[in-house]
């Protein structure tokens, strides 16, 4: 068999074994990492904008779109948690516990870097059994139980983008000059 | 071979052939349809809230979070377009052209129903070649070209949730009593 044909065959066999795992890996590691890098660049723009317009950083960092909504910093922590917890749980690992004590733009940049570094510890093979795992999330008012597939598609992905978009819109609402291109990267 | 074992084997073989297609189908058809139904229920709450607080429906329908942002109705049209265009293009079909002339809550409910009905016309098999397709999107200022995989993961999914979250947050910002549970369903 020619080398090119053999490579194609081998890659097809790998594809078949790993596709499900690979799609989850693809979303959780390269795509989420890319979005976190976009957020990092957005934070840099927000910080520069606050300095230029002489706005207290806390106006952005504690910004909300409704009085009973979580502030900007918390949106980023939860977005980070979706990536950290999503990847860990779907790979059958215990998610690392982080203090959620970020207060400044510098702290948030560090949180993003730590989240991306955590994602880089996973390989496609880690998600081979992901879709069949039982995932339990404990909340103050009860436990949510999912299979891995529903946890990924119906919880992690929509929550990640929910908190990312909310952080972005808090800045947009406060006049930071960012657009869809910053969000998508 | 016992029937149950044979069914397991057959379903495993199908899985291997169709997984990549199936994951795209899964996100585009059942998951997006579910999110569109959640949005439909959110619209019903918004309409009732506007009536109860004697707020002109257009305050919500034309609501924005920044003066240079697209209004609520447009957010829903674009969210619908991601589902309609994403599924059509990834299946190699021409996306249907819709007029984007929705003006009222009733119009938006109809747009959501039409989007869900369009999604229901697809089967997992329609996405078998999806990840390898070349997708070209024409914009006033140029053409974006993707392979199907990047179009799906880095454009359709983040855009769909971006416009969904934005529509949700315009209502939240205007005091409509909705929460994460309404968003996730």
CSV table of N, CA, C and O in Angstrom, one decimal, chain B residues 73-176:
chain,number,residue,atom,x,y,z
B,73,UNK,N,-35.5,42.7,17.7
B,73,UNK,CA,-36.1,41.9,16.6
B,73,UNK,C,-35.0,41.4,15.7
B,73,UNK,O,-35.1,40.2,15.3
B,74,UNK,N,-34.0,42.2,15.4
B,74,UNK,CA,-32.9,41.8,14.5
B,74,UNK,C,-32.1,40.7,15.1
B,74,UNK,O,-31.5,39.9,14.4
B,75,UNK,N,-31.9,40.8,16.5
B,75,UNK,CA,-31.1,39.7,17.2
B,75,UNK,C,-31.8,38.4,16.9
B,75,UNK,O,-31.1,37.4,16.7
B,76,UNK,N,-33.1,38.4,17.0
B,76,UNK,CA,-33.8,37.1,16.8
B,76,UNK,C,-33.7,36.6,15.4
B,76,UNK,O,-33.6,35.4,15.1
B,77,UNK,N,-33.9,37.6,14.4
B,77,UNK,CA,-33.7,37.2,13.0
B,77,UNK,C,-32.3,36.6,12.7
B,77,UNK,O,-32.2,35.6,12.0
B,78,UNK,N,-31.3,37.2,13.3
B,78,UNK,CA,-29.9,36.7,13.0
B,78,UNK,C,-29.7,35.3,13.7
B,78,UNK,O,-29.1,34.4,13.2
B,79,UNK,N,-30.3,35.2,15.0
B,79,UNK,CA,-30.2,33.9,15.6
B,79,UNK,C,-30.9,32.8,14.8
B,79,UNK,O,-30.3,31.7,14.5
B,80,UNK,N,-32.1,33.1,14.2
B,80,UNK,CA,-32.8,32.2,13.3
B,80,UNK,C,-31.9,31.9,12.1
B,80,UNK,O,-31.9,30.8,11.6
B,81,UNK,N,-31.3,33.0,11.5
B,81,UNK,CA,-30.4,32.8,10.4
B,81,UNK,C,-29.3,31.8,10.6
B,81,UNK,O,-28.9,31.1,9.7
B,82,UNK,N,-28.7,31.8,11.8
B,82,UNK,CA,-27.6,30.9,12.1
B,82,UNK,C,-28.1,29.5,12.0
B,82,UNK,O,-27.4,28.6,11.5
B,83,UNK,N,-29.3,29.2,12.6
B,83,UNK,CA,-29.9,27.9,12.5
B,83,UNK,C,-30.2,27.5,11.1
B,83,UNK,O,-29.8,26.4,10.6
B,84,UNK,N,-31.0,28.4,10.4
B,84,UNK,CA,-31.4,28.1,9.0
B,84,UNK,C,-30.2,28.0,8.1
B,84,UNK,O,-30.1,27.0,7.3
B,85,UNK,N,-29.3,29.0,8.1
B,85,UNK,CA,-28.2,29.0,7.2
B,85,UNK,C,-27.2,27.9,7.5
B,85,UNK,O,-26.6,27.3,6.7
B,86,UNK,N,-26.9,27.7,8.8
B,86,UNK,CA,-26.0,26.7,9.3
B,86,UNK,C,-26.4,25.3,8.8
B,86,UNK,O,-25.6,24.6,8.2
B,87,UNK,N,-27.6,25.0,9.1
B,87,UNK,CA,-28.1,23.6,8.7
B,87,UNK,C,-28.1,23.5,7.2
B,87,UNK,O,-27.6,22.5,6.7
B,88,UNK,N,-28.6,24.5,6.5
B,88,UNK,CA,-28.7,24.4,5.0
B,88,UNK,C,-27.3,24.2,4.4
B,88,UNK,O,-27.0,23.3,3.6
B,89,UNK,N,-26.4,25.2,4.7
B,89,UNK,CA,-25.1,25.2,4.1
B,89,UNK,C,-24.3,23.9,4.4
B,89,UNK,O,-23.6,23.3,3.6
B,90,UNK,N,-24.4,23.4,5.7
B,90,UNK,CA,-23.6,22.3,6.1
B,90,UNK,C,-24.2,21.0,5.4
B,90,UNK,O,-23.5,20.0,5.3
B,91,UNK,N,-25.5,21.0,5.0
B,91,UNK,CA,-26.0,19.9,4.3
B,91,UNK,C,-25.9,20.1,2.8
B,91,UNK,O,-26.4,19.3,2.0
B,92,UNK,N,-25.3,21.2,2.4
B,92,UNK,CA,-25.1,21.4,0.9
B,92,UNK,C,-26.4,21.9,0.2
B,92,UNK,O,-26.5,21.8,-1.0
B,93,UNK,N,-27.3,22.5,1.0
B,93,UNK,CA,-28.5,23.1,0.4
B,93,UNK,C,-28.4,24.6,0.4
B,93,UNK,O,-27.7,25.2,1.3
B,94,UNK,N,-29.1,25.2,-0.5
B,94,UNK,CA,-29.2,26.7,-0.5
B,94,UNK,C,-30.1,27.1,0.6
B,94,UNK,O,-31.2,26.6,0.8
B,95,UNK,N,-29.7,28.0,1.5
B,95,UNK,CA,-30.6,28.5,2.6
B,95,UNK,C,-31.8,29.2,2.0
B,95,UNK,O,-31.6,30.0,1.1
B,96,UNK,N,-33.0,28.9,2.5
B,96,UNK,CA,-34.1,29.7,2.0
B,96,UNK,C,-34.0,31.2,2.3
B,96,UNK,O,-33.4,31.5,3.3
B,97,UNK,N,-34.5,32.0,1.5
B,97,UNK,CA,-34.5,33.5,1.8
B,97,UNK,C,-35.8,33.9,2.4
B,97,UNK,O,-36.9,33.6,1.9
B,98,UNK,N,-35.6,34.5,3.6
B,98,UNK,CA,-36.8,35.0,4.3
B,98,UNK,C,-36.7,36.5,4.3
B,98,UNK,O,-35.6,37.1,4.3
B,99,UNK,N,-37.9,37.2,4.5
B,99,UNK,CA,-38.0,38.7,4.3
B,99,UNK,C,-37.4,39.5,5.4
B,99,UNK,O,-37.1,40.7,5.2
B,100,UNK,N,-37.2,38.9,6.6
B,100,UNK,CA,-36.8,39.6,7.8
B,100,UNK,C,-37.6,40.9,8.0
B,100,UNK,O,-37.1,42.0,8.3
B,101,UNK,N,-39.0,40.7,7.9
B,101,UNK,CA,-39.9,41.8,8.1
B,101,UNK,C,-40.7,41.7,9.3
B,101,UNK,O,-41.8,42.3,9.4
B,102,UNK,N,-40.2,40.9,10.3
B,102,UNK,CA,-41.0,40.7,11.5
B,102,UNK,C,-41.1,42.0,12.3
B,102,UNK,O,-40.1,42.8,12.4
B,103,UNK,N,-42.3,42.3,12.8
B,103,UNK,CA,-42.6,43.6,13.5
B,103,UNK,C,-43.1,43.4,14.9
B,103,UNK,O,-43.1,44.4,15.7
B,104,UNK,N,-43.8,42.3,15.1
B,104,UNK,CA,-44.5,42.1,16.4
B,104,UNK,C,-44.1,40.9,17.1
B,104,UNK,O,-43.4,40.0,16.5
B,105,UNK,N,-44.6,40.7,18.3
B,105,UNK,CA,-44.3,39.5,19.0
B,105,UNK,C,-44.9,38.3,18.2
B,105,UNK,O,-44.2,37.2,18.1
B,106,UNK,N,-46.1,38.5,17.6
B,106,UNK,CA,-46.7,37.4,16.9
B,106,UNK,C,-45.8,37.0,15.7
B,106,UNK,O,-45.6,35.8,15.4
B,107,UNK,N,-45.3,38.0,15.0
B,107,UNK,CA,-44.4,37.8,13.9
B,107,UNK,C,-43.1,37.0,14.3
B,107,UNK,O,-42.7,36.1,13.6
B,108,UNK,N,-42.6,37.3,15.5
B,108,UNK,CA,-41.4,36.6,16.0
B,108,UNK,C,-41.7,35.2,16.4
B,108,UNK,O,-40.9,34.3,16.1
B,109,UNK,N,-42.9,35.0,17.0
B,109,UNK,CA,-43.3,33.6,17.3
B,109,UNK,C,-43.3,32.8,16.0
B,109,UNK,O,-42.9,31.6,15.9
B,110,UNK,N,-43.9,33.4,14.9
B,110,UNK,CA,-44.0,32.7,13.6
B,110,UNK,C,-42.6,32.5,13.0
B,110,UNK,O,-42.4,31.4,12.5
B,111,UNK,N,-41.7,33.4,13.2
B,111,UNK,CA,-40.4,33.2,12.7
B,111,UNK,C,-39.7,32.1,13.4
B,111,UNK,O,-39.0,31.2,12.7
B,112,UNK,N,-39.9,32.0,14.7
B,112,UNK,CA,-39.2,30.9,15.4
B,112,UNK,C,-39.8,29.5,15.0
B,112,UNK,O,-39.1,28.6,14.7
B,113,UNK,N,-41.2,29.5,14.8
B,113,UNK,CA,-41.8,28.2,14.4
B,113,UNK,C,-41.3,27.8,13.0
B,113,UNK,O,-41.1,26.7,12.7
B,114,UNK,N,-41.2,28.8,12.1
B,114,UNK,CA,-40.7,28.6,10.7
B,114,UNK,C,-39.3,28.0,10.8
B,114,UNK,O,-38.9,27.1,10.0
B,115,UNK,N,-38.4,28.6,11.7
B,115,UNK,CA,-37.0,28.1,11.8
B,115,UNK,C,-37.0,26.7,12.3
B,115,UNK,O,-36.3,25.8,11.8
B,116,UNK,N,-37.8,26.4,13.3
B,116,UNK,CA,-37.8,25.0,13.9
B,116,UNK,C,-38.3,24.0,12.8
B,116,UNK,O,-37.8,23.0,12.6
B,117,UNK,N,-39.3,24.4,12.0
B,117,UNK,CA,-39.9,23.6,11.0
B,117,UNK,C,-38.8,23.3,9.9
B,117,UNK,O,-38.7,22.2,9.4
B,118,UNK,N,-38.0,24.3,9.6
B,118,UNK,CA,-36.9,24.1,8.6
B,118,UNK,C,-35.9,23.1,9.2
B,118,UNK,O,-35.5,22.2,8.5
B,119,UNK,N,-35.5,23.3,10.4
B,119,UNK,CA,-34.6,22.4,11.0
B,119,UNK,C,-35.1,20.9,11.0
B,119,UNK,O,-34.3,20.0,10.8
B,120,UNK,N,-36.4,20.7,11.2
B,120,UNK,CA,-36.9,19.4,11.2
B,120,UNK,C,-36.8,18.7,9.8
B,120,UNK,O,-37.1,17.5,9.7
B,121,UNK,N,-36.5,19.4,8.7
B,121,UNK,CA,-36.4,18.8,7.4
B,121,UNK,C,-35.0,18.1,7.2
B,121,UNK,O,-34.8,17.5,6.2
B,122,UNK,N,-34.1,18.2,8.2
B,122,UNK,CA,-32.8,17.6,8.1
B,122,UNK,C,-32.7,16.2,8.9
B,122,UNK,O,-33.4,16.1,9.9
B,123,UNK,N,-31.9,15.3,8.4
B,123,UNK,CA,-31.6,14.0,9.0
B,123,UNK,C,-30.1,14.0,9.3
B,123,UNK,O,-29.3,14.6,8.6
B,124,UNK,N,-29.7,13.2,10.3
B,124,UNK,CA,-28.2,13.1,10.5
B,124,UNK,C,-27.4,12.8,9.3
B,124,UNK,O,-26.4,13.4,9.1
B,125,UNK,N,-27.9,12.0,8.4
B,125,UNK,CA,-27.2,11.6,7.1
B,125,UNK,C,-26.9,12.8,6.3
B,125,UNK,O,-26.0,12.8,5.5
B,126,UNK,N,-27.7,13.9,6.4
B,126,UNK,CA,-27.5,15.1,5.5
B,126,UNK,C,-26.2,15.8,5.8
B,126,UNK,O,-25.7,16.6,5.0
B,127,UNK,N,-25.6,15.4,7.0
B,127,UNK,CA,-24.4,16.2,7.4
B,127,UNK,C,-23.1,15.3,7.3
B,127,UNK,O,-22.1,15.7,7.8
B,128,UNK,N,-23.2,14.2,6.5
B,128,UNK,CA,-22.1,13.3,6.4
B,128,UNK,C,-20.9,14.0,5.8
B,128,UNK,O,-19.7,13.8,6.3
B,129,UNK,N,-21.0,14.9,4.9
B,129,UNK,CA,-19.9,15.5,4.2
B,129,UNK,C,-19.7,16.9,4.8
B,129,UNK,O,-18.9,17.7,4.3
B,130,UNK,N,-20.4,17.3,5.9
B,130,UNK,CA,-20.5,18.7,6.4
B,130,UNK,C,-19.1,19.2,6.7
B,130,UNK,O,-18.8,20.4,6.3
B,131,UNK,N,-18.3,18.5,7.4
B,131,UNK,CA,-17.0,19.1,7.9
B,131,UNK,C,-16.0,19.4,6.8
B,131,UNK,O,-15.1,20.2,7.0
B,132,UNK,N,-16.2,18.7,5.7
B,132,UNK,CA,-15.2,19.0,4.6
B,132,UNK,C,-15.7,20.0,3.6
B,132,UNK,O,-15.0,20.4,2.6
B,133,UNK,N,-17.0,20.4,3.7
B,133,UNK,CA,-17.5,21.4,2.7
B,133,UNK,C,-16.7,22.7,2.8
B,133,UNK,O,-16.3,23.1,3.9
B,134,UNK,N,-16.6,23.4,1.7
B,134,UNK,CA,-16.2,24.8,1.7
B,134,UNK,C,-17.4,25.7,1.8
B,134,UNK,O,-18.3,25.6,1.0
B,135,UNK,N,-17.4,26.5,2.8
B,135,UNK,CA,-18.6,27.4,3.0
B,135,UNK,C,-18.1,28.8,2.7
B,135,UNK,O,-17.1,29.3,3.3
B,136,UNK,N,-18.8,29.6,1.9
B,136,UNK,CA,-18.5,31.0,1.6
B,136,UNK,C,-19.6,31.8,2.0
B,136,UNK,O,-20.8,31.6,1.6
B,137,UNK,N,-19.3,32.9,2.8
B,137,UNK,CA,-20.3,33.8,3.2
B,137,UNK,C,-20.0,35.2,2.6
B,137,UNK,O,-18.9,35.7,2.9
B,138,UNK,N,-20.9,35.7,1.9
B,138,UNK,CA,-20.6,37.0,1.3
B,138,UNK,C,-21.2,38.1,2.2
B,138,UNK,O,-22.3,38.1,2.6
B,139,UNK,N,-20.3,39.1,2.5
B,139,UNK,CA,-20.7,40.3,3.3
B,139,UNK,C,-20.4,41.5,2.4
B,139,UNK,O,-19.7,41.5,1.5
B,140,UNK,N,-21.0,42.6,2.8
B,140,UNK,CA,-20.8,43.9,2.0
B,140,UNK,C,-19.3,44.2,1.8
B,140,UNK,O,-18.9,44.6,0.8
B,141,UNK,N,-18.5,43.9,2.8
B,141,UNK,CA,-17.1,44.2,2.8
B,141,UNK,C,-16.2,43.0,2.4
B,141,UNK,O,-15.0,43.1,2.7
B,142,UNK,N,-16.7,42.0,1.9
B,142,UNK,CA,-15.9,40.9,1.5
B,142,UNK,C,-16.5,39.5,1.7
B,142,UNK,O,-17.7,39.4,2.1
B,143,UNK,N,-15.7,38.5,1.4
B,143,UNK,CA,-16.2,37.1,1.5
B,143,UNK,C,-15.4,36.4,2.6
B,143,UNK,O,-14.2,36.4,2.6
B,144,UNK,N,-16.2,35.7,3.5
B,144,UNK,CA,-15.5,34.8,4.5
B,144,UNK,C,-15.6,33.4,4.0
B,144,UNK,O,-16.7,32.9,3.6
B,145,UNK,N,-14.4,32.7,4.0
B,145,UNK,CA,-14.4,31.3,3.5
B,145,UNK,C,-14.0,30.4,4.6
B,145,UNK,O,-13.0,30.7,5.3
B,146,UNK,N,-14.7,29.3,4.9
B,146,UNK,CA,-14.4,28.4,6.0
B,146,UNK,C,-14.4,27.0,5.4
B,146,UNK,O,-15.2,26.7,4.5
B,147,UNK,N,-13.8,26.0,6.1
B,147,UNK,CA,-14.2,24.6,5.9
B,147,UNK,C,-15.4,24.4,6.9
B,147,UNK,O,-15.6,25.2,7.8
B,148,UNK,N,-16.2,23.4,6.6
B,148,UNK,CA,-17.4,23.2,7.3
B,148,UNK,C,-17.3,23.1,8.8
B,148,UNK,O,-18.1,23.6,9.6
B,149,UNK,N,-16.2,22.5,9.2
B,149,UNK,CA,-15.9,22.3,10.6
B,149,UNK,C,-15.7,23.6,11.3
B,149,UNK,O,-16.3,23.9,12.4
B,150,UNK,N,-14.9,24.5,10.8
B,150,UNK,CA,-14.7,25.8,11.4
B,150,UNK,C,-15.9,26.7,11.3
B,150,UNK,O,-16.2,27.4,12.2
B,151,UNK,N,-16.6,26.6,10.2
B,151,UNK,CA,-17.9,27.3,10.0
B,151,UNK,C,-18.8,26.9,11.1
B,151,UNK,O,-19.4,27.8,11.8
B,152,UNK,N,-18.9,25.6,11.4
B,152,UNK,CA,-19.9,25.2,12.4
B,152,UNK,C,-19.4,25.6,13.8
B,152,UNK,O,-20.1,26.2,14.6
B,153,UNK,N,-18.2,25.2,14.2
B,153,UNK,CA,-17.7,25.4,15.6
B,153,UNK,C,-17.4,26.8,15.9
B,153,UNK,O,-17.5,27.3,17.1
B,154,UNK,N,-16.8,27.6,14.9
B,154,UNK,CA,-16.3,28.9,15.3
B,154,UNK,C,-17.1,30.0,14.8
B,154,UNK,O,-16.8,31.2,15.0
B,155,UNK,N,-18.2,29.7,14.0
B,155,UNK,CA,-19.1,30.8,13.5
B,155,UNK,C,-20.5,30.5,13.9
B,155,UNK,O,-21.1,31.3,14.6
B,156,UNK,N,-21.1,29.4,13.4
B,156,UNK,CA,-22.5,29.2,13.7
B,156,UNK,C,-22.8,29.1,15.2
B,156,UNK,O,-23.7,29.8,15.7
B,157,UNK,N,-22.1,28.2,15.9
B,157,UNK,CA,-22.5,28.0,17.3
B,157,UNK,C,-22.2,29.2,18.1
B,157,UNK,O,-23.2,29.7,18.8
B,158,UNK,N,-21.1,29.9,18.1
B,158,UNK,CA,-20.9,31.1,18.9
B,158,UNK,C,-21.8,32.2,18.5
B,158,UNK,O,-22.3,33.0,19.3
B,159,UNK,N,-22.2,32.3,17.2
B,159,UNK,CA,-23.1,33.4,16.8
B,159,UNK,C,-24.5,33.1,17.2
B,159,UNK,O,-25.2,34.1,17.6
B,160,UNK,N,-24.9,31.9,17.1
B,160,UNK,CA,-26.3,31.5,17.5
B,160,UNK,C,-26.5,31.9,19.0
B,160,UNK,O,-27.4,32.6,19.3
B,161,UNK,N,-25.5,31.5,19.9
B,161,UNK,CA,-25.7,31.8,21.3
B,161,UNK,C,-25.4,33.3,21.6
B,161,UNK,O,-26.0,33.9,22.5
B,162,UNK,N,-24.6,34.0,20.8
B,162,UNK,CA,-24.4,35.4,20.9
B,162,UNK,C,-25.7,36.2,20.8
B,162,UNK,O,-26.1,37.0,21.6
B,163,UNK,N,-26.4,35.9,19.7
B,163,UNK,CA,-27.7,36.6,19.4
B,163,UNK,C,-28.8,36.2,20.4
B,163,UNK,O,-29.6,37.0,20.7
B,164,UNK,N,-28.8,34.9,20.7
B,164,UNK,CA,-29.8,34.5,21.7
B,164,UNK,C,-29.6,35.2,23.1
B,164,UNK,O,-30.5,35.7,23.7
B,165,UNK,N,-28.3,35.2,23.5
B,165,UNK,CA,-28.0,35.8,24.8
B,165,UNK,C,-28.3,37.3,24.7
B,165,UNK,O,-28.8,37.9,25.7
B,166,UNK,N,-28.0,37.9,23.6
B,166,UNK,CA,-28.2,39.4,23.5
B,166,UNK,C,-29.7,39.7,23.6
B,166,UNK,O,-30.1,40.6,24.3
B,167,UNK,N,-30.5,38.9,22.9
B,167,UNK,CA,-32.0,39.1,22.9
B,167,UNK,C,-32.5,38.9,24.4
B,167,UNK,O,-33.2,39.7,24.9
B,168,UNK,N,-32.0,37.9,25.0
B,168,UNK,CA,-32.3,37.6,26.4
B,168,UNK,C,-32.0,38.8,27.3
B,168,UNK,O,-32.7,39.2,28.2
B,169,UNK,N,-30.7,39.3,27.1
B,169,UNK,CA,-30.2,40.4,28.0
B,169,UNK,C,-30.9,41.7,27.8
B,169,UNK,O,-31.1,42.5,28.7
B,170,UNK,N,-31.4,42.0,26.5
B,170,UNK,CA,-32.2,43.2,26.3
B,170,UNK,C,-33.5,43.1,27.1
B,170,UNK,O,-33.8,44.1,27.8
B,171,UNK,N,-34.1,42.0,27.2
B,171,UNK,CA,-35.3,41.8,28.1
B,171,UNK,C,-34.9,41.9,29.5
B,171,UNK,O,-35.6,42.6,30.3
B,172,UNK,N,-33.9,41.3,30.0
B,172,UNK,CA,-33.4,41.3,31.4
B,172,UNK,C,-33.2,42.8,31.8
B,172,UNK,O,-33.5,43.2,32.9
B,173,UNK,N,-32.5,43.5,30.9
B,173,UNK,CA,-32.1,44.9,31.1
B,173,UNK,C,-33.4,45.8,31.3
B,173,UNK,O,-33.4,46.7,32.0
B,174,UNK,N,-34.4,45.4,30.6
B,174,UNK,CA,-35.7,46.1,30.7
B,174,UNK,C,-36.6,45.5,31.7
B,174,UNK,O,-37.8,45.9,31.8
B,175,UNK,N,-36.1,44.7,32.6
B,175,UNK,CA,-36.8,44.3,33.8
B,175,UNK,C,-37.7,43.1,33.7
B,175,UNK,O,-38.5,42.8,34.6
B,176,UNK,N,-37.7,42.4,32.5
B,176,UNK,CA,-38.5,41.2,32.4
B,176,UNK,C,-37.9,40.2,33.3
B,176,UNK,O,-36.7,40.0,33.4
